[in-house]
Short mmCIF file of C-alpha atoms in Angstrom, two decimals:
data_model
loop_
_atom_site.label_atom_id
_atom_site.label_comp_id
_atom_site.label_asym_id
_atom_site.label_seq_id
_atom_site.Cartn_x
_atom_site.Cartn_y
_atom_site.Cartn_z
CA GLY O 1 -29.88 21.54 8.13
CA CYS O 2 -26.20 20.98 8.68
CA TYR O 3 -24.32 18.40 6.68
CA PHE O 4 -20.94 17.13 7.80
CA ARG O 5 -18.71 14.90 5.74
CA ILE O 6 -16.07 12.92 7.58
CA VAL O 7 -13.09 11.71 5.59
CA VAL O 8 -10.32 9.22 6.23
CA ILE O 9 -7.01 10.16 4.62
CA ILE O 10 -4.59 7.31 3.97
CA LYS O 11 -0.90 8.02 3.43
CA ILE O 12 1.49 5.20 2.57
CA LEU O 13 4.94 5.86 4.02
CA ALA O 14 6.64 2.47 3.69
CA ILE O 15 6.19 -1.25 4.06
CA ILE O 16 7.91 -2.53 7.20
CA GLY O 17 7.79 -5.82 8.99
CA PHE O 18 8.53 -8.03 6.00
CA ALA O 19 11.70 -10.05 6.54
CA ARG O 20 14.56 -9.47 4.13
CA LEU O 21 13.31 -6.59 2.01
CA ASN O 22 15.51 -6.38 -1.07
CA GLN O 23 15.88 -4.01 -3.97
CA GLY O 24 13.35 -4.78 -6.67
CA ASP O 25 10.70 -6.24 -4.35
CA VAL O 26 7.23 -5.08 -5.44
CA PHE O 27 4.27 -4.78 -3.05
CA GLU O 28 0.59 -4.06 -3.58
CA VAL O 29 -1.53 -2.42 -0.90
CA SER O 30 -5.30 -2.54 -1.34
CA ILE O 31 -7.74 -0.80 0.95
CA LYS O 32 -11.51 -1.18 0.92
CA HIS O 33 -14.04 0.83 2.91
CA GLY O 34 -17.68 0.16 2.07
CA THR O 35 -17.92 0.36 -1.72
CA GLN O 36 -14.77 2.50 -2.01
CA LYS O 37 -11.55 0.82 -3.10
CA TRP O 38 -7.95 1.94 -3.62
CA LYS O 39 -4.82 0.11 -4.74
CA THR O 40 -1.22 1.22 -4.99
CA ARG O 41 2.05 -0.52 -5.75
CA GLY O 42 5.44 0.11 -4.23
CA LYS O 43 8.93 -0.98 -5.18
CA THR O 44 12.03 -1.23 -3.00
CA GLN O 45 14.88 0.85 -4.44
CA PRO O 46 18.64 0.05 -4.30
CA ASP O 47 19.07 2.38 -1.29
CA ARG O 48 16.21 0.51 0.52
CA THR O 49 13.74 3.39 0.10
CA GLN O 50 10.40 2.63 -1.48
CA ARG O 51 8.78 4.30 -4.48
CA TRP O 52 4.97 4.19 -4.70
CA ASP O 53 2.54 4.72 -7.60
CA THR O 54 0.40 6.94 -5.36
CA THR O 55 0.93 7.63 -1.68
CA ASN O 56 -2.30 9.40 -0.63
CA HIS O 57 -5.98 8.62 -0.91
CA GLN O 58 -9.11 10.01 0.68
CA PHE O 59 -12.17 7.95 1.64
CA THR O 60 -15.55 9.20 2.79
CA CYS O 61 -15.92 7.76 6.29
CA TYR O 62 -18.77 5.36 7.01
CA PRO O 63 -18.55 4.48 10.73
CA ASP O 64 -20.59 1.29 10.26
CA GLN O 65 -18.22 -0.08 7.57
CA PRO O 66 -14.85 -1.76 8.26
CA LEU O 67 -11.59 -0.50 6.80
CA ILE O 68 -9.98 -3.57 5.19
CA VAL O 69 -6.25 -3.38 4.40
CA LYS O 70 -4.43 -6.09 2.44
CA VAL O 71 -0.74 -6.13 1.61
CA ARG O 72 0.83 -8.67 -0.69
CA ILE O 73 4.18 -9.12 -2.30
CA ILE O 74 3.87 -9.13 -6.08
CA TRP O 75 7.46 -9.95 -6.92
CA ALA O 76 10.37 -10.73 -4.66
CA ASN O 77 13.93 -10.34 -5.85
CA ILE O 78 15.30 -13.70 -4.71
CA PHE O 79 18.31 -13.51 -7.01
CA HIS O 80 20.34 -11.70 -4.35
CA ILE O 81 20.75 -15.11 -2.66
CA PHE O 82 22.80 -16.45 -5.56
CA ARG O 83 25.26 -13.54 -5.74
#
């Protein structure tokens, strides 16, 4: 018989939508799909770009399982307020 494998490819480009992103802010993105899990961390650079530990991940697709995405800020550079 035929066997097809469907994959979901995740590519992190940037975190947007958080108010007042500053250099040094560190984010963690975790994605879970069935029993598969992936985490990556990103840091905002002085020029406002973001550098990530890993930017791509591939999951085997299970249509009956949800894709759960969580984003949290690990460390916020609040010291810019006092400059």
